[in-house]
Each structure stands twice: as C-alpha cells, then as structure tokens.
Coordinates of C-alpha atoms in Angstrom, one line a residue:
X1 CA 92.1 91.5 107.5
X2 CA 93.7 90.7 104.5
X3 CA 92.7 87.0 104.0
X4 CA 88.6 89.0 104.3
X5 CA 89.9 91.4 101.8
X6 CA 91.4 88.5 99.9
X7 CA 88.0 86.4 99.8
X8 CA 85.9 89.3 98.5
X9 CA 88.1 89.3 95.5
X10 CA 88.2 85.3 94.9
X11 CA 84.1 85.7 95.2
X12 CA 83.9 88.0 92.5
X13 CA 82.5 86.8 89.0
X14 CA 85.9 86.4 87.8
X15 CA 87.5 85.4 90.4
X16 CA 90.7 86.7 90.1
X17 CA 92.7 87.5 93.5
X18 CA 94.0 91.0 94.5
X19 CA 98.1 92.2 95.2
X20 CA 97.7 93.3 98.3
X21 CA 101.1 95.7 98.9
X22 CA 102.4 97.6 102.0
X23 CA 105.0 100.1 102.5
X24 CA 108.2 97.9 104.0
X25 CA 110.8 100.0 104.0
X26 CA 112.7 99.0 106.2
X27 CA 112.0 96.4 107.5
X28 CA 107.8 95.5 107.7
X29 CA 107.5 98.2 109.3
X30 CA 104.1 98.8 109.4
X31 CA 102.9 96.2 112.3
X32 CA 103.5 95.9 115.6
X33 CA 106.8 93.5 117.0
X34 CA 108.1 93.4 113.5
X35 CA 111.8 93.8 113.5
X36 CA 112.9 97.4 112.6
X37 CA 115.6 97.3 110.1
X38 CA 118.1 100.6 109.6
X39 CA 116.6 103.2 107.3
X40 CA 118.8 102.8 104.0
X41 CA 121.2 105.5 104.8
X42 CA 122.5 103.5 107.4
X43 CA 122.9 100.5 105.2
X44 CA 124.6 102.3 102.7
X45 CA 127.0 103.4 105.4
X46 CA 127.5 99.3 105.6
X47 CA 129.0 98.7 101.9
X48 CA 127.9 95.1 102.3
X49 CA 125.3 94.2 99.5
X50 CA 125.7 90.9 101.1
X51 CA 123.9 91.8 104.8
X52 CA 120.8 94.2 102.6
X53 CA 120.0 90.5 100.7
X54 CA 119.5 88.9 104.0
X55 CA 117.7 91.7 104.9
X56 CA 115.8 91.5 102.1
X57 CA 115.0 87.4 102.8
X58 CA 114.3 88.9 106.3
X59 CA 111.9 91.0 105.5
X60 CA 109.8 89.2 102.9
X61 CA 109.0 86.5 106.0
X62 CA 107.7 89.2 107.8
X63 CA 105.5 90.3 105.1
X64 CA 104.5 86.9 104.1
X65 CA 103.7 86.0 107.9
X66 CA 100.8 88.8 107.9
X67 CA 99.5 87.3 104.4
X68 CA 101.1 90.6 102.2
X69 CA 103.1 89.3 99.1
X70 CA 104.1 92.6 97.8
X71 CA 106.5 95.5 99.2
X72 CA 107.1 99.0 98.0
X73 CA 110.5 98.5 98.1
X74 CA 113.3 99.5 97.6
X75 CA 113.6 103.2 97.3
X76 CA 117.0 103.3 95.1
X77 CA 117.1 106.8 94.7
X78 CA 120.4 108.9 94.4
X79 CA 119.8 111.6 96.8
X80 CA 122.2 114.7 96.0
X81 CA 120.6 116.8 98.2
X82 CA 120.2 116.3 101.7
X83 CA 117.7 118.6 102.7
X84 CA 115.4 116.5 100.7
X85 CA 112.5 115.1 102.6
X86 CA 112.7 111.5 101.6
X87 CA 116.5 111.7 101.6
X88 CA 117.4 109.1 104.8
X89 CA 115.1 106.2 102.0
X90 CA 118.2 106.7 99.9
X91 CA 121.6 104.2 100.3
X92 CA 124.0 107.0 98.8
X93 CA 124.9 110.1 96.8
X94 CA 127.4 107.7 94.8
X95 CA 125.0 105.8 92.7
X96 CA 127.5 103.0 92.3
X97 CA 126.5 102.3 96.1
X98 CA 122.9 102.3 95.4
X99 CA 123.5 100.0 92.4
X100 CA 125.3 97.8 95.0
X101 CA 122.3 97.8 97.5
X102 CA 120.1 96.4 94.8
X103 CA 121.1 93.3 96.1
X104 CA 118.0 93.5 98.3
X105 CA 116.1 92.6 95.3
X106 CA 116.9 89.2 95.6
X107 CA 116.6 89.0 98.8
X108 CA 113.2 89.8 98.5
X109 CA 112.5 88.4 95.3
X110 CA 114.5 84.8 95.0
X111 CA 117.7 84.7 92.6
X112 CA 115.8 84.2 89.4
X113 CA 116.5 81.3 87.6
X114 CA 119.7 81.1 85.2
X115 CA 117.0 81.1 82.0
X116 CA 115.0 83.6 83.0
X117 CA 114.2 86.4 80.4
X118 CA 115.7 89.5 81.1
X119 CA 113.2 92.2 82.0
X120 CA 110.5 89.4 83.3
X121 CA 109.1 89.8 87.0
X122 CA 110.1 87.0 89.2
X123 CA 108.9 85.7 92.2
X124 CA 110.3 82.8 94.1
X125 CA 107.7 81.2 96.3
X126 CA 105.1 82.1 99.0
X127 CA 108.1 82.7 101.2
X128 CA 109.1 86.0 99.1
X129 CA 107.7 88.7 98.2
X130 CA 107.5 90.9 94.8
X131 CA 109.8 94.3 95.0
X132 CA 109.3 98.0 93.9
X133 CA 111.7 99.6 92.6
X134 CA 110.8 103.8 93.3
X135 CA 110.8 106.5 91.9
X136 CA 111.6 106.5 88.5
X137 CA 113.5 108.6 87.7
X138 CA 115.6 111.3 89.1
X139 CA 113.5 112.4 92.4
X140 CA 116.9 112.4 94.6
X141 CA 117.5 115.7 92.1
X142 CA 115.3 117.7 93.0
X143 CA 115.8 121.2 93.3
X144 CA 117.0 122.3 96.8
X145 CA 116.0 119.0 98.0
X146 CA 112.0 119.6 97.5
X147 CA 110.1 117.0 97.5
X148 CA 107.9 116.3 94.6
X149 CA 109.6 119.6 92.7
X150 CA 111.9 119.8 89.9
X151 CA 114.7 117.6 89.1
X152 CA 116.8 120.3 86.5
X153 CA 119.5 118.7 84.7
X154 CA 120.5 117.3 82.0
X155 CA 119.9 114.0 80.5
X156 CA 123.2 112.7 80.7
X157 CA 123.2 113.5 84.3
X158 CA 119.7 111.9 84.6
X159 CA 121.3 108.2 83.0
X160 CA 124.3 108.7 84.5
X161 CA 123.9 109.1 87.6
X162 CA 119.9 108.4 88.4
X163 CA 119.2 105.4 86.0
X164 CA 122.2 102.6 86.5
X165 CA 120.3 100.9 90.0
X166 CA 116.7 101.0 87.7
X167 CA 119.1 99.0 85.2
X168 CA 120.8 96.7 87.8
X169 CA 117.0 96.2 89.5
X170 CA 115.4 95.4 86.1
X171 CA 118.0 92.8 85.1
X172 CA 117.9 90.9 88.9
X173 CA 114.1 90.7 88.1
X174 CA 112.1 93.3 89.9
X175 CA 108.3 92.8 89.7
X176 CA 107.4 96.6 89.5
X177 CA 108.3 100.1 89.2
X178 CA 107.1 103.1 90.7
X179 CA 106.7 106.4 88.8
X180 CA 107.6 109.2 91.0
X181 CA 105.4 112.2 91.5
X182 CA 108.1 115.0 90.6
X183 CA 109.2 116.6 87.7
X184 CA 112.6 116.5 85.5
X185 CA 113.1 119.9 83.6
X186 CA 109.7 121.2 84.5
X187 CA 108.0 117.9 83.1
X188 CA 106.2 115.9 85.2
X189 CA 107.0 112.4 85.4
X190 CA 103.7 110.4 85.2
X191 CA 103.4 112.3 81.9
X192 CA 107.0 111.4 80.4
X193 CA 106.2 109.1 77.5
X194 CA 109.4 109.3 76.2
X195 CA 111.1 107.9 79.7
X196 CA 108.5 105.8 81.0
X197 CA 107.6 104.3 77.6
X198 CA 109.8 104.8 74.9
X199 CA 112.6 104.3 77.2
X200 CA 111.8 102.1 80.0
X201 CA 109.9 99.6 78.3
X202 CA 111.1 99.4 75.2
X203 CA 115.3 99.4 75.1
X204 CA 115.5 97.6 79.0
X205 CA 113.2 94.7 77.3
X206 CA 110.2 95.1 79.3
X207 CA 107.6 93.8 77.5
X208 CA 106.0 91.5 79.9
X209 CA 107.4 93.8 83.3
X210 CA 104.5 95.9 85.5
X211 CA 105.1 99.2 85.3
X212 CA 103.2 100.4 89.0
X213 CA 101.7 104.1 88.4
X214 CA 102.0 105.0 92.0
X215 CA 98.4 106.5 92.8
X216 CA 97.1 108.4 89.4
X217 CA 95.5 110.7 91.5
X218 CA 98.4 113.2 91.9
X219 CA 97.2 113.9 88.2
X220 CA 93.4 114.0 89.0
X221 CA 93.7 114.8 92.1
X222 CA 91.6 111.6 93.3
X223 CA 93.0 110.1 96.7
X224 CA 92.2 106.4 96.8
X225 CA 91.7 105.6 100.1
X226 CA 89.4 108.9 100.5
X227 CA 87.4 108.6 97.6
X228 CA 88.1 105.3 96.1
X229 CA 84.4 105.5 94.6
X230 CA 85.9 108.4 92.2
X231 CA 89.0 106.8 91.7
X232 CA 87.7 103.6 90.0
X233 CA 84.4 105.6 87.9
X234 CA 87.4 108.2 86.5
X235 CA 89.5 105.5 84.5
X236 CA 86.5 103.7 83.6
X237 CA 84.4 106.9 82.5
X238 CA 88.3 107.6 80.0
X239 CA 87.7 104.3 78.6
X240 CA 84.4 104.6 77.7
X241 CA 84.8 107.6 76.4
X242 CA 87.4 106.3 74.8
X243 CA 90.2 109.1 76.3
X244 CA 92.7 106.3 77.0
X245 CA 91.9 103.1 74.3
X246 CA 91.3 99.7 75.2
X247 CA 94.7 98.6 74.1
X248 CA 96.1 100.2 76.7
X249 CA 94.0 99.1 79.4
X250 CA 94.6 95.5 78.0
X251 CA 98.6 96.1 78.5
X252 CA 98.0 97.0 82.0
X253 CA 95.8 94.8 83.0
X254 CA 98.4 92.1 81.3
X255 CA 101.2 93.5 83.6
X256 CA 99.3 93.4 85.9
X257 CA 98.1 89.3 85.6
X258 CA 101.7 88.2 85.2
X259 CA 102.9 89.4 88.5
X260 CA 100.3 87.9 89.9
X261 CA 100.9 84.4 88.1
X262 CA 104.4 84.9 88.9
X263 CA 103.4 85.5 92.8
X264 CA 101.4 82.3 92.6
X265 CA 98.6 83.9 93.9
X266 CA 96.4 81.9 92.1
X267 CA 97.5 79.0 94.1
X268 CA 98.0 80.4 97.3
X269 CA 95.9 83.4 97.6
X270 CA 95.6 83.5 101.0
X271 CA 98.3 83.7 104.4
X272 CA 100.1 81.3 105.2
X273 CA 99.5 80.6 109.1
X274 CA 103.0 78.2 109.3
X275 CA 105.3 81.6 108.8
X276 CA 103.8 83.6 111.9
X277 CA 106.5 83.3 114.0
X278 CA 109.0 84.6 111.7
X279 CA 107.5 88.2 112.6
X280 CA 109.8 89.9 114.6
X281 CA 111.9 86.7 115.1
X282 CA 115.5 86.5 117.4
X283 CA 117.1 85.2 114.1
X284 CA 115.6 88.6 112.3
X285 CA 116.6 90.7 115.4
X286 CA 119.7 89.6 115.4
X287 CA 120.5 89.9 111.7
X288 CA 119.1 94.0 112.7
X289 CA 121.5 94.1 115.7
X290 CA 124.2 93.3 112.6
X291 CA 123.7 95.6 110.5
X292 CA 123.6 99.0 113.2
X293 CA 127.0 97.8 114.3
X294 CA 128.0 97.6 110.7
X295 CA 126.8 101.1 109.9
X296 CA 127.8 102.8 112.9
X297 CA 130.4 106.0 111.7
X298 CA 133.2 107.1 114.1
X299 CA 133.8 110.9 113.1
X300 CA 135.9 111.5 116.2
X301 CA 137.4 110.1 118.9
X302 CA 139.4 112.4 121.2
X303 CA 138.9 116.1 121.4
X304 CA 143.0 116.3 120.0
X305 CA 142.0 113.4 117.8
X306 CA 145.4 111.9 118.7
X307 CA 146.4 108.2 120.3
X308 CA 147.0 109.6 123.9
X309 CA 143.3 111.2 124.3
X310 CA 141.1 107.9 122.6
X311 CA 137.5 108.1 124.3
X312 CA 136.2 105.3 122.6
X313 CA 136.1 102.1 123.6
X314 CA 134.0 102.9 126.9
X315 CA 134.7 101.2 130.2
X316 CA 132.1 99.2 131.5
X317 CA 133.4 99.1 135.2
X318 CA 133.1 102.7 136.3
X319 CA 131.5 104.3 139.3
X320 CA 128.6 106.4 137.3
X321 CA 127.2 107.1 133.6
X322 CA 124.6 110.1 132.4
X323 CA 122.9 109.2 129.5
X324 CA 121.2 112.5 128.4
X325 CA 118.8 113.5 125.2
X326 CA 116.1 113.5 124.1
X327 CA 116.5 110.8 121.7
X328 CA 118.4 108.3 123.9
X329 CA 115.8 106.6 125.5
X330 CA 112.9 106.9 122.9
X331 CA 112.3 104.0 120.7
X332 CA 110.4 105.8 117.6
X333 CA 112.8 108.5 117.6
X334 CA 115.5 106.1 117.1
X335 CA 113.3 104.3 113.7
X336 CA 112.4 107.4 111.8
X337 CA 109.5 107.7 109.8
X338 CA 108.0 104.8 108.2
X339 CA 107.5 103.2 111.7
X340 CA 104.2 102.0 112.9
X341 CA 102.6 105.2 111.4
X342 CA 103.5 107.2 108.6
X343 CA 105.4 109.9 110.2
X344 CA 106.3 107.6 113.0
X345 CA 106.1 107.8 116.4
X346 CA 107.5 109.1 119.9
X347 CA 108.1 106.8 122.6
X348 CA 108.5 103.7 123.7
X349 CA 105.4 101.6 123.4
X350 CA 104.0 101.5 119.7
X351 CA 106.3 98.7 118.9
X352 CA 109.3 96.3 120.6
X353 CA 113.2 97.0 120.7
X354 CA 115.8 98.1 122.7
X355 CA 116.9 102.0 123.1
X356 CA 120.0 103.0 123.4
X357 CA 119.7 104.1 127.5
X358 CA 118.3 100.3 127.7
X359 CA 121.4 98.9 125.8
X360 CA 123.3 100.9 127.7
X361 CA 122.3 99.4 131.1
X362 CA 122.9 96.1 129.8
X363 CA 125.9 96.5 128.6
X364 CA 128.2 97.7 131.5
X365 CA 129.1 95.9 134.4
X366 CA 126.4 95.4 137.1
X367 CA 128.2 97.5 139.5
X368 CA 128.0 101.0 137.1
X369 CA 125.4 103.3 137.7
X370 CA 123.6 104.6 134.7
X371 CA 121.8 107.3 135.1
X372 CA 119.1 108.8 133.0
X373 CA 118.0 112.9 132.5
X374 CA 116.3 113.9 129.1
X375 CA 117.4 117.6 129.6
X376 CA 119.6 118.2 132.6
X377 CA 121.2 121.6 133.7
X378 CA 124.4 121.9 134.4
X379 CA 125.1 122.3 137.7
X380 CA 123.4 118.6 137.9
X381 CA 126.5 117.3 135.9
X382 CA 129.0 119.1 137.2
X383 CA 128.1 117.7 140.9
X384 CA 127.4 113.8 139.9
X385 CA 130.9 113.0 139.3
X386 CA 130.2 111.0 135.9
X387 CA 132.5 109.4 134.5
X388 CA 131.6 110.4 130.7
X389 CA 128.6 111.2 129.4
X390 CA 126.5 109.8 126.4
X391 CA 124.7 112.5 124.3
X392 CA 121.8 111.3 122.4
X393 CA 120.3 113.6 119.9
X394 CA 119.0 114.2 116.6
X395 CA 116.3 114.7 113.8
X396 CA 112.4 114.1 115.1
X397 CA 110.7 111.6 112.7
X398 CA 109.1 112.5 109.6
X399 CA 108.5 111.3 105.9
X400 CA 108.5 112.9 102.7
X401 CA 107.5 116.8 102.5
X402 CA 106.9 117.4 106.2
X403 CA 110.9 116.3 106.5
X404 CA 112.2 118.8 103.8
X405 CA 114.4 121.2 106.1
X406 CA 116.4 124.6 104.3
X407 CA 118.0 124.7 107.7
X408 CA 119.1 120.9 108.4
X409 CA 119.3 121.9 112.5
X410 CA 118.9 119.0 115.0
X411 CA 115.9 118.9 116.9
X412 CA 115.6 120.9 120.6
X413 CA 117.4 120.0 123.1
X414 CA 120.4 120.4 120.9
X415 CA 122.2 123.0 122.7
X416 CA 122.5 120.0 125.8
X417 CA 125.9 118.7 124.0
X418 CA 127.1 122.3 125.7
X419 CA 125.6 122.0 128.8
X420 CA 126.7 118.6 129.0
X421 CA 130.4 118.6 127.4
X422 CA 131.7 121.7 128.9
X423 CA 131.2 119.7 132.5
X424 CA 132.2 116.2 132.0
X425 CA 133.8 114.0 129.4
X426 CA 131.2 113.3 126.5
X427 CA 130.1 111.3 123.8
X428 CA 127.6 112.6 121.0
X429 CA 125.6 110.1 119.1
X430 CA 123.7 111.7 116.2
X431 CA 120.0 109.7 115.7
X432 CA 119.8 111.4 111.8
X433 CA 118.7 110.5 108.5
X434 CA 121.1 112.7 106.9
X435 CA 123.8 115.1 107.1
X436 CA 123.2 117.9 109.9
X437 CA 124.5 121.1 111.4
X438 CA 127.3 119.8 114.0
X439 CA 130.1 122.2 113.3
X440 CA 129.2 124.9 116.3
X441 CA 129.6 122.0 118.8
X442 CA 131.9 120.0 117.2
X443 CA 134.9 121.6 119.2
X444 CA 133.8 120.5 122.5
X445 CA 132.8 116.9 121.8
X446 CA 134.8 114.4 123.0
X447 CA 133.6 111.4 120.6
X448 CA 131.2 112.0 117.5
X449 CA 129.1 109.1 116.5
X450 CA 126.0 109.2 113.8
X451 CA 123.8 105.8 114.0
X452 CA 121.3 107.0 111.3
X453 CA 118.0 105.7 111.6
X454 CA 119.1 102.3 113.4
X455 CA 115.7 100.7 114.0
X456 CA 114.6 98.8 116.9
X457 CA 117.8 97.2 117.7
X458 CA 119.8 99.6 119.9
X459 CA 122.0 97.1 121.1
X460 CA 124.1 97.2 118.3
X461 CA 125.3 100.8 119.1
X462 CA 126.5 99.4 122.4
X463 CA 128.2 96.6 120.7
X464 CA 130.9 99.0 119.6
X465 CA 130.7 101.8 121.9
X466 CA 132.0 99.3 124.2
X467 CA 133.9 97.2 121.9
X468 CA 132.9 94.2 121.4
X469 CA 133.0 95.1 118.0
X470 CA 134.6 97.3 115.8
X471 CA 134.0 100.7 114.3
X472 CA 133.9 99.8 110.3
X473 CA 131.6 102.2 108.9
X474 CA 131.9 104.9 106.3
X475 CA 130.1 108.0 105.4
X476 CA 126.9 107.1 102.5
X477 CA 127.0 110.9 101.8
X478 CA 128.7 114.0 102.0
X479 CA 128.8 115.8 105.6
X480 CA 128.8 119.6 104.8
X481 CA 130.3 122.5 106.8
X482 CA 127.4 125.1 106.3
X483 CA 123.5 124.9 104.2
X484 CA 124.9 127.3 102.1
X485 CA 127.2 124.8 100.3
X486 CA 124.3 122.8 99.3
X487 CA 123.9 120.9 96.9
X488 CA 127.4 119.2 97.3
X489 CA 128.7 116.0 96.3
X490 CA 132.2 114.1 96.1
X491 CA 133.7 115.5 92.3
X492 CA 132.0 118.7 93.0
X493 CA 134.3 122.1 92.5
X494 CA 133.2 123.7 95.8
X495 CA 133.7 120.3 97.5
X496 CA 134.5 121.5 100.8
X497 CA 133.0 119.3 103.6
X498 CA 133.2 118.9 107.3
X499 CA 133.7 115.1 106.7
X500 CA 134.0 113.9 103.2
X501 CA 131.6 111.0 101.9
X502 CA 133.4 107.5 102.7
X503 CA 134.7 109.0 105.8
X504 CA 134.5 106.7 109.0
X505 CA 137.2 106.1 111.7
X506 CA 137.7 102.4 112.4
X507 CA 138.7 100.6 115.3
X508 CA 139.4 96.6 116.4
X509 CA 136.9 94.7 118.3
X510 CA 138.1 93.0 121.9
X511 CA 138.3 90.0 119.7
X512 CA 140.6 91.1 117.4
X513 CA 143.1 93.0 119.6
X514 CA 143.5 89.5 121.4
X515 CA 144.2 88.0 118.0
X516 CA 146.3 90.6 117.2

C-alpha cells in the first residue's frame, strides 16, 4: 500500500517523495503480529532510559519493515492529572522521568553525530525512523484531566515542569514536533505565536527543525482523511488570497524538505523488503517480555503485609489454580488503546501474544490445574479447593476523550475481587493505564499487583509472579485515596495518597536468593 502511495508521489511533475507517518506508540502498533510494547506508563514505572532506547531501535525496524519511515512518537507529556484521557501515553508526573525516557529518541532516531548542529533533524539510516515529539506544550495540565481543554497555570509552571523533555528531545535531534490541540490560559495552542514561534524556534535554535501542525483542521474544522479535497483547496485558497504569505509557506515547505533529505528518502523512497522479518520478531518479543517484568509494581504482598504472611512468590506445584476476570485472558484488553484500532480491541484474535491465563498455564508445573471462569460466583470458589486465586481486572481500552473518566472506577466485573477473596487466598493484578479506585477492596486482597498496559507479552507478569525474577518496579505517578483529592502530585500540600509515586515493593529473583 505504501510503496503505491509512494509511486504516485515519485510520478508527480516534481517528483518529490511523500513522509508517510503512523501512529507507533508503543510499539508499531498499528499492524497485525507486530510486537506490542508497554504503554509508557509502564515504562516509566521501569526508570531504565536504557531498555525505552532499545525499544526505540525495536520499534523503528518494525516500522521500516512495512515501508513507514516516520512515527508519531513519543508522547512526552507530564500528565498531572490522571483522569485525563490520554494520561497512560505519559512516562510520569515527575517530568525529570519523562526527560529521562527521551532516550527513545535515539533509539528511534540514531545517536546524532558528535558535529551535528544543535536543533537539526537527524535521521540515521533506512533502518530508523524520524520521531515526534507531542504535544507541545502543556496538555498533561489540563484542567480536571480534559482532554483537549484548558491547561491554567502559570508560565513558570508551564517551563518548569512541561518544557524540560521538549528541551532534552530537541537537543538529541528530534525530526518533528507536534502542536497539541488544547489550550494554556484559555489560549489555544495552534494559535500561540509567542510559544510556538517566538519561543520554540527561535531561543532552542530551530531554524532548520520541522515544526508538524498536527491536522489544521481542529482550527477549520477540515478532517483530512474525510474531506481531504477541502483540506488541500483551504491553505491554497489563504495563499492566494494572500491570508498567510508566501514566505511562510516557503519556511514550511523547507522544514518540511530537510526531514525528508535527512530521511534519505530521496534515495530510498520505497520499503525495504530485507527488514520483513524483523516485524514482530523473538528478539523484539523478548526485549517486550523485558520490559513488563521491569515495570511490574508490588503494592502488597500479604494481607498483614508482614514476613510470616508473604503471598508472592507463587508455587508452581499445587493441586489447582482459578484464574478469574475479565481481563485475564483477553489480549486487547491487556494492550490498551492504540492497538490494532484506535480504541483498541477485545479479545484474542486481532493480533499475536500471550495473556496472562496463557502465561499462566505455562508457567506452573504440568501437574497444576489451572482453571479459567471470567465471572464466577462464589459458591464455585468456595467448593474447588484452589489453592490461591489470580484476579485479573481493570480499565477497558480507550484513547484520548472517550478515556477521560471523573470517576476513575475499574471496569465491571470489579466487584469479583470480593466474591473471589472472601473465599480463597487471592491475588489482584490491576490491567490500568493509570491510578484507579482500589481502596474499598484493598482490605481483602491478599497480593496487589498493577501491570499497566503490558502489551502482547503476558509472559513477563508470570516471570515474577513466580519468581523467576524480581519485583523492581516503582510507582510513575501518584496512587490517590479518593477523586476528590485530584489533582495531586508528589510536593503537593494535600499530598495524601494511597501509595505515594516511587512506591513499589521489591523482591529477589530464584537466581538471586541462590547467590545470596
């Protein structure tokens, strides 16, 4: 498709090839078998800027194997709210971890050369892509979490806290930058000449950098896809009538020429057939498997939370397991939006991975039962004789506005962790992209686990329910008591949470305990 798409342009009168640009955001996550990364939350949970690079390296193969040389990623937003909508595409509400996470720039990217000019878009080869940094600036403020609303503070919070990854991302060589659709103090942001041009361009040296205008139509209400007719006759019909001058169509369309020198799309406009087996590859799987166990947080273990009553590590060898929820054995619930469709999927047979009732059955010993029941009652637990119980349940998939929740309540069945824990030793995995209500069960769970968004790789959750690693990750964000505490971060007055932000209980892999 792309290659066809990729002709037309190289057989028009000038020649010139087209970016063609897709929405990877974690992982290329768009096309079927691709390897699912962890939503950014999770990989903020991770603190290793380290594994989001290889991610990043991962990633761009992907993309380049399907013939697509540009990526809307990453999202470094500073999300301070979670009942945003968009909030699980953020690594943090510490901007210092986001800043960190940029790393995934060059992963995608290529390190840029030691004489490279600061602020200049940089490409490294048709086995990486070009990067987005999104959206400038400020849209993790919004108002109660809105999306698209009203980011109201001041503008030292807004470079304080929202501008230092933009910063980091410009000087690592970022090809583009997306302009985000909301407002900051009742301004909108496509409109802010004094931000976008004034200070983006000209103090962060940007001279020769792209600066993407994420589809103008949110200003004249033109959808490009829809009516993509309108949406090229309404800049050229401003230009004519000379509404926006030629000078500043000749700066854009500059931009817009470098990136695609520094690409090389003029020498290779087309896919590259060689890299096809890189989508969705063991090595890339892997490298996903990685980073869940890295991300993995351990709020409690033991209903006392003392040494005699540890749940976790799991046996393997036991007579009989439930698994139980209705997001344990459901593959697009456990990727989140962004996952084969926009507002992803349900099921188990729009892409390939593992779930966590599959990892589960491969993990224990052959001899152990495991048994699944989405929703069961119960008197069905309490006459099974389980040995413990795995709880799997969560948020349902969405993106951007249709995720924006006032009530941040997990998604029906959630009342099964009391059917299920007030019968039979449990353990409560959370499948989230944020911070949710936990605190009226919390008293009867055994073990409390949150996996985020974890991707397609749902062995890595069994990898340290069962210990053949260790528990090492740490709360990205706040966990709150109540909504009505909301907005709260770490330095706040009313800081009050049900689990502060860098909170994560660890424990030692089999490995270790040996060494030890």
């Amino acid at each position: 498709m792309i290659n066809g798409f990729q002709k037309g342009a190289l057989s028009s009168r000038l020649g010139i090839p087209m970016i063609y640009r897709i929405d990877a955001v974690h992982g290329h996550n768009n096309v079927y078998n691709a390897t699912i990364f962890p939503h950014n939350v999770g990989l903020g949970a991770t603190r290793d800027p380290e594994l989001v690079r290889r991610i990043g390296s991962a990633t761009a193969l992907e993309a380049r194997a399907t013939g697509i040389p540009y990526v809307f990623a990453p999202c470094i937003a500073v999300c301070r709210d979670p009942r945003w909508g968009r909030c699980y595409e953020s690594y943090s509400e510490d901007h210092k971890i986001v800043q960190e996470m940029t790393e995934i720039i060059p992963g995608l990217q290529g390190d840029i050369p030691a004489n490279s000019q600061k602020g200049a878009p940089y490409v490294g080869g048709n086995k990486k892509v070009a990067a987005c940094a999104k959206h400038f600036v400020g849209d993790g403020g919004t108002s109660k979490g809105i999306n698209e609303y009203d980011t109201v503070i001041d503008q030292q919070e807004l470079l304080s806290i929202h501008m230092p990854a933009y910063s980091d991302s410009i000087i690592k060589g970022v090809s583009t930058v997306m302009i985000s659709y909301f407002s900051w103090n009742g301004k909108k942001m496509h409109a802010n000449r004094d931000l976008i041009t004034d200070f983006l361009r000209a103090p962060l040296n940007l001279r020769y950098h792209f600066i993407h205008f994420y589809l103008i139509s949110k200003l004249v209400k033109v959808m490009v896809l829809i009516n993509y007719k309108e949406f090229i006759n309404d800049p050229i019909n401003l230009v004519k009538n000379n509404v926006v001058p030629m000078d500043r169509t000749d700066d854009a369309t500059g931009r817009i020429l470098l990136v695609k020198f520094t690409m090389g799309l003029s020498e290779n406009p087309l896919a590259d057939f060689s890299l096809v087996h890189e989508l969705g590859s063991q090595d890339h799987r892997d490298l996903a498997r990685e980073a869940v166990r890295k991300f993995v947080v351990l709020l409690k273990n033991g209903k006392n939370g003392n040494i005699t009553d540890l749940v976790i590590p799991l046996p393997k060898k036991v007579s009989k397991i439930l698994v139980v929820g209705s997001h344990a054995d459901n593959l697009g619930y456990q990727c989140g939006g962004w996952t084969i469709a926009w507002q992803g999927f349900s099921g188990n047979n729009y892409t390939i991975g593992s779930t966590i009732f599959g990892a589960t059955k491969s993990a224990v010993d052959s001899s152990t039962e495991v048994i699944y029941s989405e929703n069961p009652d119960g008197n069905f637990v309490k006459s099974n004789n389980f040995a413990y119980a795995i709880v799997v349940v969560g948020e349902h998939p969405f993106t951007e506005t249709a995720r924006d929740s006032p009530n941040l309540t997990m998604a029906e069945p959630g009342p099964i962790i009391s059917n299920v824990c007030e019968s039979v030793k449990c353990i409560v995995i959370l499948i989230t992209g944020r911070p949710i209500v936990i605190e009226p069960y919390i008293s009867s769970i055994d073990a409390l686990v949150v996996v985020w968004l974890l991707g397609s790789e749902g062995q890595g959750i069994t990898d340290v329910l069962f210990r053949d690693h260790g528990f090492s990750g740490k709360l990205p964000r706040t966990w709150f008591k109540t909504v009505n505490q909301l907005p709260m971060n770490v330095g706040d007055s009313h800081y009050d949470p049900l689990f502060p932000s860098g909170f994560g209980l660890e424990t030692e892999s089999v490995k270790e305990l040996v060494t030890r």
